[in-house]
Coordinates of C-alpha atoms in Angstrom, one line a residue:
M1 CA 33.2 49.1 174.9
E2 CA 34.0 50.2 178.5
S3 CA 37.5 51.5 179.2
E4 CA 39.9 49.8 181.5
L5 CA 39.6 51.0 185.0
T6 CA 42.8 52.0 186.8
P7 CA 43.1 49.7 189.8
S8 CA 43.6 52.6 192.2
C9 CA 40.7 54.7 190.7
A10 CA 37.8 55.1 193.1
L11 CA 35.6 57.4 191.0
E12 CA 35.4 57.7 187.2
A13 CA 33.3 59.7 184.8
Q14 CA 33.7 59.1 181.1
D15 CA 32.1 61.3 178.4
V16 CA 29.3 62.2 180.8
R17 CA 26.6 64.3 179.4
K18 CA 23.4 65.7 181.1
S19 CA 20.9 68.3 179.8
Y20 CA 18.0 70.0 181.3
G21 CA 15.8 71.0 178.4
S22 CA 18.0 73.0 176.1
V23 CA 20.7 73.6 178.8
A24 CA 23.7 71.3 178.8
A25 CA 24.7 70.9 182.4
L26 CA 27.4 68.4 181.6
A27 CA 29.0 68.3 178.1
G28 CA 31.3 65.3 177.9
V29 CA 33.0 65.3 181.3
E30 CA 36.0 63.1 181.9
L31 CA 37.2 62.7 185.5
R32 CA 39.2 60.1 187.5
V33 CA 39.7 60.3 191.3
E34 CA 42.3 58.0 192.8
A35 CA 41.5 56.0 195.9
G36 CA 42.3 58.1 199.0
A37 CA 42.5 61.3 197.1
C38 CA 40.5 64.5 197.5
V39 CA 39.4 66.2 194.3
A40 CA 37.6 69.6 194.4
L41 CA 35.2 70.7 191.7
V42 CA 35.3 74.4 191.4
G43 CA 33.3 76.8 189.3
E44 CA 30.6 79.4 189.1
S45 CA 26.9 78.6 189.6
G46 CA 25.7 76.6 186.7
S47 CA 29.1 75.2 185.8
G48 CA 27.9 71.6 186.3
K49 CA 29.9 70.8 189.4
T50 CA 26.9 69.7 191.6
T51 CA 25.3 67.8 188.7
L52 CA 28.6 65.9 188.2
L53 CA 28.9 65.1 192.0
R54 CA 25.3 63.8 192.2
C55 CA 25.9 61.5 189.2
F56 CA 28.1 59.4 191.5
N57 CA 25.2 58.5 193.9
R58 CA 22.5 58.5 191.2
T59 CA 20.5 61.4 192.6
V60 CA 21.2 62.6 189.0
E61 CA 21.3 60.2 186.1
P62 CA 23.4 61.1 183.0
D63 CA 21.9 61.1 179.6
Q64 CA 25.0 59.6 178.2
G65 CA 28.4 58.3 179.4
L66 CA 29.8 56.1 182.0
V67 CA 29.9 56.8 185.8
R68 CA 31.7 54.3 188.0
I69 CA 32.3 54.1 191.7
K70 CA 35.0 51.6 192.9
G71 CA 34.9 50.0 189.5
R72 CA 31.1 49.5 189.3
D73 CA 28.8 51.2 186.8
V74 CA 26.4 53.2 189.1
L75 CA 23.5 52.7 186.7
R76 CA 23.7 48.9 187.3
L77 CA 23.6 49.4 191.1
D78 CA 20.5 49.7 193.3
P79 CA 20.3 53.5 193.9
I80 CA 19.1 53.2 197.5
R81 CA 22.0 50.8 198.5
L82 CA 24.5 53.0 196.6
R83 CA 23.4 56.1 198.5
R84 CA 23.6 54.3 201.8
E85 CA 27.1 53.0 201.0
T86 CA 28.4 56.4 199.9
G87 CA 29.0 59.2 202.4
F88 CA 27.2 62.5 201.5
V89 CA 27.3 65.9 203.1
Q90 CA 25.3 68.8 201.8
Q91 CA 25.6 72.5 202.4
E92 CA 22.9 72.9 205.2
G93 CA 23.6 69.5 206.7
G94 CA 20.1 68.1 206.3
L95 CA 19.7 67.0 209.9
L96 CA 16.3 65.8 211.0
P97 CA 15.1 68.4 213.6
H98 CA 12.9 65.9 215.6
W99 CA 15.8 63.5 216.1
S100 CA 18.5 63.7 218.7
I101 CA 22.1 64.3 217.6
L102 CA 23.0 60.7 218.3
R103 CA 20.1 59.4 216.3
N104 CA 20.9 61.6 213.4
A105 CA 24.5 60.4 213.4
A106 CA 23.4 56.8 213.6
M107 CA 21.0 57.1 210.6
V108 CA 23.0 55.5 207.9
P109 CA 24.3 52.5 210.0
V110 CA 20.7 51.9 211.1
L111 CA 19.5 52.0 207.5
R112 CA 22.3 49.5 206.6
D113 CA 21.2 47.2 209.4
M114 CA 24.5 47.4 211.2
E115 CA 24.2 45.9 214.7
D116 CA 26.6 48.4 216.2
A117 CA 24.9 51.4 214.7
E118 CA 24.9 53.5 217.9
D119 CA 28.5 52.6 218.7
R120 CA 29.5 53.8 215.2
A121 CA 27.6 57.0 215.7
R122 CA 29.3 57.6 219.0
W123 CA 32.7 57.0 217.3
A124 CA 31.9 59.4 214.5
L125 CA 30.7 62.1 216.9
D126 CA 33.9 61.8 218.9
L127 CA 35.8 62.0 215.6
V128 CA 34.4 65.4 214.7
G129 CA 34.8 66.8 218.2
L130 CA 31.3 66.4 219.5
P131 CA 31.5 63.7 222.2
A132 CA 28.2 61.8 222.4
K133 CA 28.2 62.0 226.2
E134 CA 27.9 65.7 225.9
Y135 CA 26.0 66.2 222.7
G136 CA 24.2 63.0 221.9
D137 CA 21.0 63.9 223.6
R138 CA 20.7 67.4 222.2
W139 CA 18.5 68.5 219.3
P140 CA 19.9 70.1 216.1
T141 CA 18.3 73.4 217.1
E142 CA 20.4 73.6 220.2
L143 CA 23.7 73.5 218.2
S144 CA 25.5 76.2 216.2
G145 CA 25.7 76.1 212.4
G146 CA 29.2 74.7 212.6
Q147 CA 28.2 72.1 215.1
R148 CA 25.3 71.0 213.0
Q149 CA 27.7 70.6 210.0
R150 CA 30.0 68.5 212.2
V151 CA 27.1 66.2 212.9
A152 CA 26.3 66.0 209.2
I153 CA 29.9 64.9 208.6
A154 CA 29.7 62.4 211.4
R155 CA 26.6 60.9 209.9
A156 CA 28.3 60.6 206.6
L157 CA 31.3 58.8 208.2
A158 CA 29.5 56.6 210.7
S159 CA 29.2 53.6 208.4
H160 CA 32.9 53.9 207.4
P161 CA 32.3 54.6 203.7
D162 CA 35.2 54.4 201.2
V163 CA 33.9 57.4 199.3
L164 CA 32.6 60.8 200.6
L165 CA 30.7 63.2 198.4
M166 CA 30.6 66.8 199.8
D167 CA 28.4 69.5 198.2
E168 CA 29.4 73.0 199.4
P169 CA 29.7 71.6 203.0
F170 CA 31.3 74.8 204.4
G171 CA 29.7 77.4 202.2
A172 CA 27.0 78.6 204.7
L173 CA 29.4 79.1 207.6
D174 CA 31.1 82.2 209.0
A175 CA 34.8 82.6 208.3
I176 CA 36.0 81.5 211.8
T177 CA 33.8 78.4 211.9
R178 CA 34.7 77.6 208.3
T179 CA 38.5 77.6 209.1
D180 CA 37.9 75.4 212.2
L181 CA 36.0 72.9 210.1
H182 CA 38.7 73.0 207.4
E183 CA 41.2 71.9 210.0
T184 CA 38.9 69.1 211.2
F185 CA 38.3 67.9 207.7
A186 CA 42.0 67.8 206.9
A187 CA 42.7 65.8 210.0
L188 CA 39.9 63.3 209.3
R189 CA 41.2 62.7 205.7
D190 CA 44.6 62.0 207.1
R191 CA 43.2 59.6 209.7
L192 CA 40.6 57.7 207.6
G193 CA 42.1 57.7 204.0
V194 CA 38.6 58.2 202.5
T195 CA 38.2 59.2 198.9
V196 CA 36.6 62.7 198.7
L197 CA 34.9 64.6 195.9
L198 CA 34.3 68.1 197.1
V199 CA 32.2 70.8 195.4
T200 CA 33.0 74.4 196.3
H201 CA 32.8 77.8 194.6
D202 CA 35.9 78.9 196.6
L203 CA 39.2 78.4 194.8
Q204 CA 41.2 79.1 198.0
E205 CA 39.2 76.5 199.8
A206 CA 39.9 74.0 197.0
F207 CA 43.6 74.7 197.1
L208 CA 43.7 74.3 200.8
L209 CA 41.8 71.0 201.1
A210 CA 42.2 69.1 197.8
D211 CA 45.1 67.1 196.2
R212 CA 43.7 68.1 192.8
V213 CA 41.3 70.7 191.6
A214 CA 39.0 70.5 188.6
V215 CA 37.9 73.9 187.3
M216 CA 34.5 73.6 185.6
R217 CA 32.6 76.0 183.3
D218 CA 29.6 75.4 181.1
G219 CA 29.5 71.7 181.8
T220 CA 33.2 71.0 181.0
I221 CA 36.4 70.7 182.9
H222 CA 38.8 73.4 181.8
Q223 CA 41.7 72.1 183.8
L224 CA 42.4 69.3 186.3
G225 CA 45.6 69.5 188.2
A226 CA 47.4 70.0 191.5
P227 CA 46.8 73.4 193.2
G228 CA 50.4 74.5 192.3
E229 CA 49.9 73.6 188.6
I230 CA 46.6 75.5 188.3
R231 CA 48.1 78.5 190.2
G232 CA 51.3 78.6 188.1
E233 CA 50.2 77.2 184.8
P234 CA 46.5 78.0 184.1
A235 CA 45.4 76.0 181.0
T236 CA 42.8 78.5 179.7
A237 CA 42.0 82.2 179.9
Y238 CA 39.1 81.4 182.2
V239 CA 41.2 79.5 184.7
A240 CA 43.7 82.3 184.7
Q241 CA 40.9 84.8 185.4
L242 CA 39.5 82.6 188.2
V243 CA 43.0 82.5 189.8
R244 CA 43.4 86.2 189.6
R245 CA 40.0 86.9 191.0
A246 CA 40.6 84.5 193.9
R247 CA 43.9 86.2 194.6
V248 CA 45.7 82.9 194.7
G249 CA 48.3 83.7 192.1
E250 CA 51.1 83.1 194.5
A251 CA 51.7 80.2 196.9
T252 CA 50.9 80.9 200.5

């Protein structure tokens, strides 16, 4: 019998399991993300964080367990429609090189048959600091890595999704560009109130951007809590080690 869904819960994973051959990528994960919150999934490579994220848009289907988005079991939803209604940003942006910046930004609204697709794309580009008047006719190869990632974020937001999934969106950027995009992301969250599930290997980044942080290892969540809680009261030896290595043992 399915559990009751908290009314304010936007994302839920209940006893989610996924294996690839003999390797358990997810081993009974439990997670709830409140509407409007940002939860960061942190862990080493192979910890299961990207697998868990991708369960929410059905690019990965669990072997067992329940995954819900806005109260709906994702396995009962059309996967194409689900992906078009859920914002998604990947590490390298994934822009189409033969499309202009404006057309890239308008992709999801066009796929969803929104009549004002181009207006939405212009709005989103303005939102991320790349005005369509200046950048709309350019090609992805004409932009810096940080600008391309801004376009990827604009594309994800153009259809005004309630949920945004971000898989290492800042991981390939240099430190200065990364800091700049962190500030942009924080401002966008405050303005839009979108629910965010963010994958990162960087604990400092997670503490900076997220309301709560889920530390993952070997397909399980070792601890889920606010940054201050994880920093001050690590639940396991692994979490304590991660905090020490990241040099975030004291509040900044």
